[in-house]
Every structure is written in C-alpha cells, then in structure tokens.
mmCIF file of C-alpha atoms in Angstrom:
data_model
loop_
_atom_site.group_PDB
_atom_site.id
_atom_site.type_symbol
_atom_site.label_atom_id
_atom_site.label_comp_id
_atom_site.label_asym_id
_atom_site.label_seq_id
_atom_site.Cartn_x
_atom_site.Cartn_y
_atom_site.Cartn_z
ATOM 1 C CA UNK A 1 102.654 113.922 130.288
ATOM 2 C CA UNK A 2 100.072 116.326 128.843
ATOM 3 C CA UNK A 3 98.885 115.036 125.450
ATOM 4 C CA UNK A 4 95.940 117.196 124.444
ATOM 5 C CA UNK A 5 95.755 116.040 120.804
ATOM 6 C CA UNK A 6 95.890 112.322 121.527
ATOM 7 C CA UNK A 7 99.246 111.441 119.956
ATOM 8 C CA UNK A 8 99.872 107.696 120.212
ATOM 9 C CA UNK A 9 103.132 106.786 121.939
ATOM 10 C CA UNK A 10 102.927 103.000 121.669
ATOM 11 C CA UNK A 11 104.368 102.956 118.137
ATOM 12 C CA UNK A 12 107.123 105.220 116.812
ATOM 13 C CA UNK A 13 108.633 105.384 113.333
ATOM 14 C CA UNK A 14 112.242 106.541 113.704
ATOM 15 C CA UNK A 15 114.779 107.532 111.076
ATOM 16 C CA UNK A 16 118.071 106.992 112.938
ATOM 17 C CA UNK A 17 120.075 108.156 109.929
ATOM 18 C CA UNK A 18 119.467 110.121 106.732
ATOM 19 C CA UNK A 19 122.734 108.719 105.400
ATOM 20 C CA UNK A 20 122.666 106.104 102.647
ATOM 21 C CA UNK A 21 125.097 105.006 99.906
ATOM 22 C CA UNK A 22 122.282 103.520 97.817
ATOM 23 C CA UNK A 23 120.779 105.652 95.015
ATOM 24 C CA UNK A 24 117.281 104.289 94.521
ATOM 25 C CA UNK A 25 115.703 106.264 91.639
ATOM 26 C CA UNK A 26 112.444 106.929 93.481
ATOM 27 C CA UNK A 27 114.001 107.849 96.818
ATOM 28 C CA UNK A 28 113.594 111.561 97.639
ATOM 29 C CA UNK A 29 117.342 111.815 98.295
ATOM 30 C CA UNK A 30 117.882 110.900 94.624
ATOM 31 C CA UNK A 31 115.013 112.809 93.022
ATOM 32 C CA UNK A 32 114.980 115.921 95.202
ATOM 33 C CA UNK A 33 118.388 116.128 96.807
ATOM 34 C CA UNK A 34 118.575 119.939 96.656
ATOM 35 C CA UNK A 35 115.240 120.284 98.446
ATOM 36 C CA UNK A 36 116.149 118.166 101.469
ATOM 37 C CA UNK A 37 118.067 120.143 104.111
ATOM 38 C CA UNK A 38 118.639 117.240 106.505
ATOM 39 C CA UNK A 39 120.693 114.786 104.434
ATOM 40 C CA UNK A 40 123.723 113.230 106.156
ATOM 41 C CA UNK A 41 122.168 113.579 109.618
ATOM 42 C CA UNK A 42 121.846 111.017 112.375
ATOM 43 C CA UNK A 43 120.328 110.625 115.814
ATOM 44 C CA UNK A 44 122.845 110.338 118.626
ATOM 45 C CA UNK A 45 122.274 108.146 121.664
ATOM 46 C CA UNK A 46 122.081 111.331 123.739
ATOM 47 C CA UNK A 47 119.318 112.826 121.557
ATOM 48 C CA UNK A 48 117.454 109.519 121.523
ATOM 49 C CA UNK A 49 117.470 109.448 125.334
ATOM 50 C CA UNK A 50 116.142 113.009 125.429
ATOM 51 C CA UNK A 51 113.121 111.916 123.414
ATOM 52 C CA UNK A 52 112.745 108.455 124.936
ATOM 53 C CA UNK A 53 113.032 108.578 128.691
ATOM 54 C CA UNK A 54 113.127 105.339 130.646
ATOM 55 C CA UNK A 55 109.624 106.116 131.878
ATOM 56 C CA UNK A 56 108.279 106.470 128.321
ATOM 57 C CA UNK A 57 109.939 103.221 127.229
ATOM 58 C CA UNK A 58 108.664 101.337 130.255
ATOM 59 C CA UNK A 59 105.084 102.585 130.334
ATOM 60 C CA UNK A 60 103.976 103.394 126.787
ATOM 61 C CA UNK A 61 106.249 102.298 123.918
ATOM 62 C CA UNK A 62 105.439 98.887 122.394
ATOM 63 C CA UNK A 63 107.161 99.127 119.006
ATOM 64 C CA UNK A 64 109.947 101.135 117.347
ATOM 65 C CA UNK A 65 110.052 100.935 113.549
ATOM 66 C CA UNK A 66 113.577 101.906 112.484
ATOM 67 C CA UNK A 67 113.246 102.933 108.861
ATOM 68 C CA UNK A 68 114.679 105.859 106.948
ATOM 69 C CA UNK A 69 112.658 108.291 104.916
ATOM 70 C CA UNK A 70 115.726 109.381 102.962
ATOM 71 C CA UNK A 71 118.330 107.231 104.738
ATOM 72 C CA UNK A 72 119.014 103.828 106.255
ATOM 73 C CA UNK A 73 119.205 103.090 110.007
ATOM 74 C CA UNK A 74 122.302 100.888 109.857
ATOM 75 C CA UNK A 75 124.477 103.869 108.889
ATOM 76 C CA UNK A 76 123.711 105.631 112.163
ATOM 77 C CA UNK A 77 126.919 105.636 114.219
ATOM 78 C CA UNK A 78 125.068 105.043 117.506
ATOM 79 C CA UNK A 79 122.505 102.577 116.159
ATOM 80 C CA UNK A 80 123.686 99.555 118.139
ATOM 81 C CA UNK A 81 123.995 101.662 121.298
ATOM 82 C CA UNK A 82 120.432 102.931 120.797
ATOM 83 C CA UNK A 83 119.075 99.387 120.511
ATOM 84 C CA UNK A 84 121.110 98.298 123.503
ATOM 85 C CA UNK A 85 119.660 101.167 125.556
ATOM 86 C CA UNK A 86 116.084 100.268 124.589
ATOM 87 C CA UNK A 87 116.578 96.591 125.336
ATOM 88 C CA UNK A 88 118.238 97.339 128.682
ATOM 89 C CA UNK A 89 115.304 99.519 129.770
ATOM 90 C CA UNK A 90 112.521 97.374 128.296
ATOM 91 C CA UNK A 91 113.394 94.130 126.465
ATOM 92 C CA UNK A 92 109.729 93.621 125.523
ATOM 93 C CA UNK A 93 109.682 96.489 122.998
ATOM 94 C CA UNK A 94 109.463 95.268 119.399
ATOM 95 C CA UNK A 95 112.298 96.841 117.367
ATOM 96 C CA UNK A 96 111.703 96.607 113.617
ATOM 97 C CA UNK A 97 114.862 97.359 111.614
ATOM 98 C CA UNK A 98 114.370 97.963 107.867
ATOM 99 C CA UNK A 99 117.561 98.149 105.798
ATOM 100 C CA UNK A 100 119.071 97.592 102.350
ATOM 101 C CA UNK A 101 121.818 95.705 104.196
ATOM 102 C CA UNK A 102 124.898 96.833 102.249
ATOM 103 C CA UNK A 103 128.461 97.444 103.420
ATOM 104 C CA UNK A 104 128.304 96.643 107.138
ATOM 105 C CA UNK A 105 130.919 94.142 108.329
ATOM 106 C CA UNK A 106 130.050 90.715 109.716
ATOM 107 C CA UNK A 107 131.068 91.772 113.230
ATOM 108 C CA UNK A 108 128.473 94.572 113.176
ATOM 109 C CA UNK A 109 125.717 92.140 112.210
ATOM 110 C CA UNK A 110 126.852 89.710 114.914
ATOM 111 C CA UNK A 111 126.472 92.459 117.508
ATOM 112 C CA UNK A 112 123.018 93.382 116.194
ATOM 113 C CA UNK A 113 122.013 89.709 116.371
ATOM 114 C CA UNK A 114 123.200 89.383 119.958
ATOM 115 C CA UNK A 115 121.465 92.482 121.347
ATOM 116 C CA UNK A 116 118.207 91.656 119.538
ATOM 117 C CA UNK A 117 115.680 89.185 120.903
ATOM 118 C CA UNK A 118 112.686 87.123 119.832
ATOM 119 C CA UNK A 119 110.419 90.181 119.844
ATOM 120 C CA UNK A 120 112.441 91.983 117.152
ATOM 121 C CA UNK A 121 112.332 92.011 113.362
ATOM 122 C CA UNK A 122 115.141 92.641 110.881
ATOM 123 C CA UNK A 123 113.893 93.245 107.337
ATOM 124 C CA UNK A 124 116.292 93.234 104.385
ATOM 125 C CA UNK A 125 115.017 95.222 101.395
ATOM 126 C CA UNK A 126 116.286 93.069 98.526
ATOM 127 C CA UNK A 127 114.567 93.399 95.151
ATOM 128 C CA UNK A 128 116.907 91.285 93.073
ATOM 129 C CA UNK A 129 118.124 87.714 92.898
ATOM 130 C CA UNK A 130 121.799 88.585 92.266
ATOM 131 C CA UNK A 131 124.006 91.676 92.321
ATOM 132 C CA UNK A 132 123.145 92.828 88.800
ATOM 133 C CA UNK A 133 119.376 92.599 89.224
ATOM 134 C CA UNK A 134 119.413 94.140 92.710
ATOM 135 C CA UNK A 135 121.377 97.118 91.379
ATOM 136 C CA UNK A 136 118.706 97.930 88.822
ATOM 137 C CA UNK A 137 116.795 99.739 91.563
ATOM 138 C CA UNK A 138 119.044 99.542 94.649
ATOM 139 C CA UNK A 139 121.773 101.346 92.732
ATOM 140 C CA UNK A 140 125.221 100.991 94.337
ATOM 141 C CA UNK A 141 124.112 98.161 96.630
ATOM 142 C CA UNK A 142 126.571 95.378 97.358
ATOM 143 C CA UNK A 143 125.190 91.860 97.080
ATOM 144 C CA UNK A 144 128.009 90.040 98.889
ATOM 145 C CA UNK A 145 127.772 92.251 101.994
ATOM 146 C CA UNK A 146 123.965 92.010 101.974
ATOM 147 C CA UNK A 147 124.024 88.216 101.926
ATOM 148 C CA UNK A 148 126.763 88.119 104.576
ATOM 149 C CA UNK A 149 124.611 90.320 106.820
ATOM 150 C CA UNK A 150 121.532 88.225 106.124
ATOM 151 C CA UNK A 151 123.216 84.894 106.820
ATOM 152 C CA UNK A 152 124.857 86.300 109.948
ATOM 153 C CA UNK A 153 121.591 87.356 111.582
ATOM 154 C CA UNK A 154 119.852 84.106 110.556
ATOM 155 C CA UNK A 155 122.610 81.963 112.116
ATOM 156 C CA UNK A 156 121.534 81.072 115.669
ATOM 157 C CA UNK A 157 118.978 83.815 115.178
ATOM 158 C CA UNK A 158 116.891 85.480 117.807
ATOM 159 C CA UNK A 159 115.107 88.159 115.784
ATOM 160 C CA UNK A 160 112.477 87.390 113.152
ATOM 161 C CA UNK A 161 114.048 87.968 109.718
ATOM 162 C CA UNK A 162 112.169 89.123 106.620
ATOM 163 C CA UNK A 163 113.227 89.410 102.972
ATOM 164 C CA UNK A 164 111.264 92.342 101.487
ATOM 165 C CA UNK A 165 110.942 92.929 97.748
ATOM 166 C CA UNK A 166 109.224 95.618 95.717
ATOM 167 C CA UNK A 167 107.924 94.111 92.473
ATOM 168 C CA UNK A 168 109.560 95.576 89.350
ATOM 169 C CA UNK A 169 109.708 94.555 85.702
ATOM 170 C CA UNK A 170 113.060 92.838 86.287
ATOM 171 C CA UNK A 171 111.872 90.590 89.134
ATOM 172 C CA UNK A 172 108.172 90.010 88.390
ATOM 173 C CA UNK A 173 108.960 86.679 86.711
ATOM 174 C CA UNK A 174 111.491 85.661 89.359
ATOM 175 C CA UNK A 175 109.321 85.783 92.473
ATOM 176 C CA UNK A 176 109.456 82.032 92.982
ATOM 177 C CA UNK A 177 113.246 82.162 92.700
ATOM 178 C CA UNK A 178 113.368 84.984 95.254
ATOM 179 C CA UNK A 179 111.137 82.990 97.589
ATOM 180 C CA UNK A 180 113.436 79.966 97.299
ATOM 181 C CA UNK A 181 116.491 82.123 98.042
ATOM 182 C CA UNK A 182 114.853 83.771 101.046
ATOM 183 C CA UNK A 183 114.011 80.355 102.463
ATOM 184 C CA UNK A 184 117.497 79.032 101.711
ATOM 185 C CA UNK A 185 119.119 81.879 103.643
ATOM 186 C CA UNK A 186 116.934 81.293 106.695
ATOM 187 C CA UNK A 187 114.346 84.076 106.417
ATOM 188 C CA UNK A 188 111.106 83.666 108.334
ATOM 189 C CA UNK A 189 108.973 85.482 105.784
ATOM 190 C CA UNK A 190 108.933 87.083 102.351
ATOM 191 C CA UNK A 191 107.197 90.439 101.932
ATOM 192 C CA UNK A 192 106.104 91.473 98.434
ATOM 193 C CA UNK A 193 105.184 95.092 97.785
ATOM 194 C CA UNK A 194 103.098 96.581 95.027
ATOM 195 C CA UNK A 195 104.330 100.162 94.627
ATOM 196 C CA UNK A 196 102.528 103.209 93.287
ATOM 197 C CA UNK A 197 105.715 104.950 92.148
ATOM 198 C CA UNK A 198 105.760 103.910 88.507
ATOM 199 C CA UNK A 199 105.437 105.983 85.358
ATOM 200 C CA UNK A 200 101.795 105.176 84.695
ATOM 201 C CA UNK A 201 100.796 106.391 88.170
ATOM 202 C CA UNK A 202 103.540 108.720 89.371
ATOM 203 C CA UNK A 203 105.412 110.131 86.387
ATOM 204 C CA UNK A 204 108.505 108.706 84.722
ATOM 205 C CA UNK A 205 112.000 109.044 86.095
ATOM 206 C CA UNK A 206 115.495 108.726 84.657
ATOM 207 C CA UNK A 207 114.077 108.697 81.131
ATOM 208 C CA UNK A 208 113.664 111.232 78.333
ATOM 209 C CA UNK A 209 110.371 109.794 77.118
ATOM 210 C CA UNK A 210 107.241 108.277 78.611
ATOM 211 C CA UNK A 211 108.714 104.813 79.099
ATOM 212 C CA UNK A 212 109.390 103.522 82.611
ATOM 213 C CA UNK A 213 111.736 100.569 82.280
ATOM 214 C CA UNK A 214 111.182 99.456 85.869
ATOM 215 C CA UNK A 215 107.391 99.347 85.710
ATOM 216 C CA UNK A 216 105.990 95.815 86.104
ATOM 217 C CA UNK A 217 102.774 94.421 84.695
ATOM 218 C CA UNK A 218 99.648 96.181 85.897
ATOM 219 C CA UNK A 219 98.705 93.451 88.381
ATOM 220 C CA UNK A 220 101.870 94.288 90.325
ATOM 221 C CA UNK A 221 101.158 98.018 90.696
ATOM 222 C CA UNK A 222 99.290 99.406 93.702
ATOM 223 C CA UNK A 223 95.635 100.076 92.989
ATOM 224 C CA UNK A 224 95.401 102.643 95.790
ATOM 225 C CA UNK A 225 97.394 105.751 96.718
ATOM 226 C CA UNK A 226 99.649 103.680 98.974
ATOM 227 C CA UNK A 227 101.975 100.699 98.914
ATOM 228 C CA UNK A 228 100.184 97.349 99.138
ATOM 229 C CA UNK A 229 101.996 94.476 100.795
ATOM 230 C CA UNK A 230 101.604 90.739 101.096
ATOM 231 C CA UNK A 231 103.581 88.608 103.544
ATOM 232 C CA UNK A 232 104.337 84.941 102.906
ATOM 233 C CA UNK A 233 105.479 82.801 105.830
ATOM 234 C CA UNK A 234 108.609 80.758 105.228
ATOM 235 C CA UNK A 235 109.114 79.259 108.686
ATOM 236 C CA UNK A 236 107.082 78.081 111.652
ATOM 237 C CA UNK A 237 108.304 80.884 113.901
ATOM 238 C CA UNK A 238 105.718 83.269 115.323
ATOM 239 C CA UNK A 239 106.766 86.820 116.139
ATOM 240 C CA UNK A 240 105.889 87.665 119.737
ATOM 241 C CA UNK A 241 104.510 91.208 119.409
ATOM 242 C CA UNK A 242 101.079 90.683 120.932
ATOM 243 C CA UNK A 243 101.295 93.787 123.134
ATOM 244 C CA UNK A 244 101.688 96.001 120.087
ATOM 245 C CA UNK A 245 99.019 94.148 118.089
ATOM 246 C CA UNK A 246 96.481 94.222 120.926
ATOM 247 C CA UNK A 247 96.995 97.957 121.464
ATOM 248 C CA UNK A 248 96.786 98.603 117.733
ATOM 249 C CA UNK A 249 93.555 96.635 117.437
ATOM 250 C CA UNK A 250 92.003 98.502 120.354
ATOM 251 C CA UNK A 251 92.950 101.918 118.916
ATOM 252 C CA UNK A 252 91.757 100.885 115.460
ATOM 253 C CA UNK A 253 88.302 99.992 116.776
ATOM 254 C CA UNK A 254 88.077 103.238 118.734
ATOM 255 C CA UNK A 255 89.072 105.510 115.844
ATOM 256 C CA UNK A 256 87.129 103.563 113.228
ATOM 257 C CA UNK A 257 83.960 103.988 115.263
ATOM 258 C CA UNK A 258 84.551 107.731 115.608
ATOM 259 C CA UNK A 259 85.598 108.442 111.997
ATOM 260 C CA UNK A 260 83.970 105.714 109.873
ATOM 261 C CA UNK A 261 81.442 108.158 108.380
ATOM 262 C CA UNK A 262 84.019 110.899 107.780
ATOM 263 C CA UNK A 263 86.257 111.720 104.826
ATOM 264 C CA UNK A 264 89.530 111.110 106.695
ATOM 265 C CA UNK A 265 90.450 108.081 108.820
ATOM 266 C CA UNK A 266 93.463 109.512 110.710
ATOM 267 C CA UNK A 267 95.941 106.674 111.120
ATOM 268 C CA UNK A 268 98.100 108.930 113.301
ATOM 269 C CA UNK A 269 95.425 108.666 115.999
ATOM 270 C CA UNK A 270 95.452 104.889 115.684
ATOM 271 C CA UNK A 271 99.221 104.642 115.930
ATOM 272 C CA UNK A 272 99.860 101.967 113.333
ATOM 273 C CA UNK A 273 101.717 104.476 111.156
ATOM 274 C CA UNK A 274 103.876 105.553 114.073
ATOM 275 C CA UNK A 275 104.675 108.955 115.518
ATOM 276 C CA UNK A 276 107.667 109.997 113.395
ATOM 277 C CA UNK A 277 111.103 111.199 114.530
ATOM 278 C CA UNK A 278 113.442 112.054 111.651
ATOM 279 C CA UNK A 279 117.236 112.073 111.572
ATOM 280 C CA UNK A 280 117.371 115.807 112.252
ATOM 281 C CA UNK A 281 115.315 115.510 115.444
ATOM 282 C CA UNK A 282 111.980 116.720 114.097
ATOM 283 C CA UNK A 283 108.781 115.059 115.317
ATOM 284 C CA UNK A 284 105.687 114.684 113.137
ATOM 285 C CA UNK A 285 102.355 112.814 113.387
ATOM 286 C CA UNK A 286 103.607 110.428 110.675
ATOM 287 C CA UNK A 287 106.308 110.156 108.015
ATOM 288 C CA UNK A 288 103.811 110.865 105.213
ATOM 289 C CA UNK A 289 103.430 114.494 106.299
ATOM 290 C CA UNK A 290 107.062 114.911 107.337
ATOM 291 C CA UNK A 291 108.606 115.367 103.912
ATOM 292 C CA UNK A 292 106.473 117.486 101.573
ATOM 293 C CA UNK A 293 109.363 118.157 99.178
ATOM 294 C CA UNK A 294 107.235 118.870 96.148
ATOM 295 C CA UNK A 295 103.872 120.250 95.110
ATOM 296 C CA UNK A 296 100.990 117.985 96.007
ATOM 297 C CA UNK A 297 97.472 117.911 94.685
ATOM 298 C CA UNK A 298 94.364 116.473 96.261
ATOM 299 C CA UNK A 299 93.360 113.172 94.622
ATOM 300 C CA UNK A 300 89.740 114.283 94.283
ATOM 301 C CA UNK A 301 89.690 118.113 94.239
ATOM 302 C CA UNK A 302 91.696 120.926 92.641
ATOM 303 C CA UNK A 303 93.393 121.731 95.971
ATOM 304 C CA UNK A 304 97.173 122.123 95.534
ATOM 305 C CA UNK A 305 99.925 122.879 98.039
ATOM 306 C CA UNK A 306 103.602 123.577 97.412
ATOM 307 C CA UNK A 307 106.066 121.815 99.688
ATOM 308 C CA UNK A 308 107.461 125.023 101.167
ATOM 309 C CA UNK A 309 103.948 126.207 102.050
ATOM 310 C CA UNK A 310 103.095 123.076 104.006
ATOM 311 C CA UNK A 311 102.363 123.452 107.720
ATOM 312 C CA UNK A 312 105.116 120.937 108.360
ATOM 313 C CA UNK A 313 107.785 122.974 106.590
ATOM 314 C CA UNK A 314 106.626 126.358 107.871
ATOM 315 C CA UNK A 315 106.735 125.343 111.515
ATOM 316 C CA UNK A 316 109.392 122.662 111.564
ATOM 317 C CA UNK A 317 111.421 124.775 114.044
ATOM 318 C CA UNK A 318 108.658 124.116 116.611
ATOM 319 C CA UNK A 319 108.893 120.349 116.139
ATOM 320 C CA UNK A 320 112.546 119.652 116.952
ATOM 321 C CA UNK A 321 113.533 117.586 119.976
ATOM 322 C CA UNK A 322 116.987 119.228 119.926
ATOM 323 C CA UNK A 323 115.566 122.517 121.134
ATOM 324 C CA UNK A 324 112.286 121.562 122.842
ATOM 325 C CA UNK A 325 110.957 118.820 125.072
ATOM 326 C CA UNK A 326 108.647 116.113 123.756
ATOM 327 C CA UNK A 327 105.806 117.529 125.847
ATOM 328 C CA UNK A 328 106.306 121.028 124.407
ATOM 329 C CA UNK A 329 106.283 119.716 120.850
ATOM 330 C CA UNK A 330 103.185 117.527 121.026
ATOM 331 C CA UNK A 331 101.095 120.154 122.798
ATOM 332 C CA UNK A 332 101.989 123.131 120.607
ATOM 333 C CA UNK A 333 99.026 125.061 119.186
ATOM 334 C CA UNK A 334 100.451 124.526 115.697
ATOM 335 C CA UNK A 335 98.768 121.094 115.650
ATOM 336 C CA UNK A 336 95.282 122.570 116.096
ATOM 337 C CA UNK A 337 94.964 123.169 112.366
ATOM 338 C CA UNK A 338 95.830 119.557 111.503
ATOM 339 C CA UNK A 339 93.767 117.801 114.142
ATOM 340 C CA UNK A 340 90.832 120.121 113.496
ATOM 341 C CA UNK A 341 90.790 119.140 109.827
ATOM 342 C CA UNK A 342 90.011 115.420 110.094
ATOM 343 C CA UNK A 343 86.231 115.852 110.227
ATOM 344 C CA UNK A 344 86.009 118.806 107.833
ATOM 345 C CA UNK A 345 86.358 117.893 104.151
ATOM 346 C CA UNK A 346 86.943 121.508 103.168
ATOM 347 C CA UNK A 347 89.882 121.814 105.575
ATOM 348 C CA UNK A 348 91.425 118.407 104.911
ATOM 349 C CA UNK A 349 95.184 118.422 104.343
ATOM 350 C CA UNK A 350 96.283 117.214 100.900
ATOM 351 C CA UNK A 351 98.731 114.784 102.548
ATOM 352 C CA UNK A 352 95.905 113.267 104.607
ATOM 353 C CA UNK A 353 93.566 113.093 101.617
ATOM 354 C CA UNK A 354 96.214 111.186 99.688
ATOM 355 C CA UNK A 355 97.099 108.612 102.343
ATOM 356 C CA UNK A 356 94.288 108.512 104.908
ATOM 357 C CA UNK A 357 91.080 109.014 103.011
ATOM 358 C CA UNK A 358 88.551 106.566 104.391
ATOM 359 C CA UNK A 359 88.327 104.549 101.189
ATOM 360 C CA UNK A 360 92.087 103.912 100.999
ATOM 361 C CA UNK A 361 92.287 102.932 104.660
ATOM 362 C CA UNK A 362 89.308 100.578 104.403
ATOM 363 C CA UNK A 363 90.915 98.799 101.433
ATOM 364 C CA UNK A 364 94.347 98.554 103.014
ATOM 365 C CA UNK A 365 94.428 94.760 103.029
ATOM 366 C CA UNK A 366 94.598 92.867 99.764
ATOM 367 C CA UNK A 367 95.311 89.410 98.476
ATOM 368 C CA UNK A 368 96.964 88.469 95.204
ATOM 369 C CA UNK A 369 98.271 85.062 94.150
ATOM 370 C CA UNK A 370 101.823 86.077 93.326
ATOM 371 C CA UNK A 371 103.291 82.657 93.942
ATOM 372 C CA UNK A 372 102.321 79.053 93.738
ATOM 373 C CA UNK A 373 102.074 77.687 97.239
#
C-alpha cells in the first residue's frame, strides 16, 4: 500500500461507538454537544473490515486501542463481533478496551472474556470507591453493573485487567482504599491519572463562579499540557505485548533522532498515539487533532484557530472510510500541510503545539508517590 507520508499502521486508536449513557462534565459530548455532528454513531463489522483487511491485520497491526473520544466502545452493537474477527485473523494483536463499564449484562462480559486472550487489556475507568463517589464525575454510571463486569472478566481471566482512576478532590484521600478494592476484585494493575482539565488550568465547568469542586490538590494536577499517568502493579502477571513495544521503541528512536532539535516531536509518526478512526468512519493522524470543537490558542504564541476553521473539520469529507479506501485517505494531498509543518515553527498547527511540542513529549514520564507501597 502506498504510504507517502509515513503513517504508522502498527497501532490504531479506534472509537467503535460515540454512544455513551455517562455524562462526564469534561467530556466533549457533555460540554459541546451541539458542536459534535457524529454523536450516536458506531462502527459496523462491515465498515471495520473495509478499513482493516486480513492482510493489514496479519502484516502490520500490533495493537488496537478501543477508546471513545465522545463515546464508549462497549455500546457498539458489533463490538464483540469486531474483536472476534480480529482474533480469528491474528490472535497476536493486542486489543486494549477502555470503558466506564456500566449497564452491560454479565453474559456480555463473559463473551468478551472468552474471545479475549493473554495479549489483551480491559481497562475499567472507575474514579470512585462506591456508587455515590463514582457518580460525582461519571454521572449516571451504575456501580453494581460495573463491579459485575469487572468481577466477570477477572474470573478465570485471560486478558490483563486494569482499574483506571483520574484523581479528583473526592478521591485524592481514598487512593489507598481504591488500590485495595482493585486488588480485591482481581485487577492486575491500578492506573492513576493526573488531569489537566480542572478550573485552575482549563476553566471552570458546571459552576457560576470560579470554584471547581472537583479539582484536587495541586500535586494531583498535570504539570504539562497532557494527562500524566502512573501505573501500579497489583499482580505478578506480565502483559505479552512485546511486538508492539519493540516496534514502538524502534519508531521512537528513529523519530527522536530526526526531530530532537525541532519544535514539534510528531507522535503520529512514532505510532504510540495511534492512527485514529472515529465512530463516523473518519481517519485522522491522532485523536488529538480529530475533534477541534472549540477555539484553540497556541501555548506559547498568539496564534488562534477556531474549530470550524481547522484543517480537520474543513476536509473531513476526504477522510472517511465509508466513501474512500484507506489508501486514498492516507495519501491525499490534504495531509501535505500538516506533515510539512513539523519542522517549521511558524507553520506549526496549534493542536500539535499543545500536545506534541518537544518539551512536553520529552517530559512525558513522571513519578509521584501517590501511595505507600
């Protein structure tokens, strides 16, 4: 397949569904519902196969991260069939499912458990330690169904299971309790996330004043323009995803060498962000550039761009797998402007400046003693 811009096919970020019953305050579907034209969409098995041929799955794909931008993968009608197709073609692909975990029946989770294998990850995004606390951010979540799903996939488990929490004011003093619960329910790891989306950094939400009730202490807020995560092992299991990690390391070294003295370190050329397919069939270099719903400003200059003026909104009709082939999309001349901007500070995209400036990428890893070991 012709690939003149060097898109990386070994890792894909897929939004199987833009459906979700949860109303997280900082989710774009909650904050900017009127500006998102592709709510209540989902990828069918047929459309998935059009994008992911057997040849592509067998020869290039190492990892599929199934995570919504405005939705949740488990609400995709064909989700289990999609996973079954991938595993039938190439069982070595690492499928990473990220979900809030609410409302699916036990039988659905049993089927997911059975078609998954030791190379897969299922991550439950649970911020609370009971129904009331979890609903402070995961509004309309259902604790009982979450725990039933969690305990189902950790019973005679094959996939690696993670409990993932964003740190808020309501859970910052309960992290040890959350760790104990995650271990009790059979999780292999606990992931703690420092978010940037709090009032002191991002503007307040759901308030009439300048107070953000969900904002934690400053040590639990991201110090960069991106989420910062720490993973704590809870079991002796080791996830077998060496093919993905080896490829990622190789690409990282190649791109770092080429761009280490430049303003932008394009993670889309490394592949660890994942080539992004959204629930409406549109393909983008990454999810960060896929949803410019609002006006964005450069973190270091006075450059501003409105969402509707973004390259990715103007030409989204050229990026849809429903109407074009994958080869046609990735080789379209529309990408020349983006890929020609990485080494030119004056032409840098605001989205890339925000997420992939060299300083932010270099400081991606961090270590904070959240818990007593």
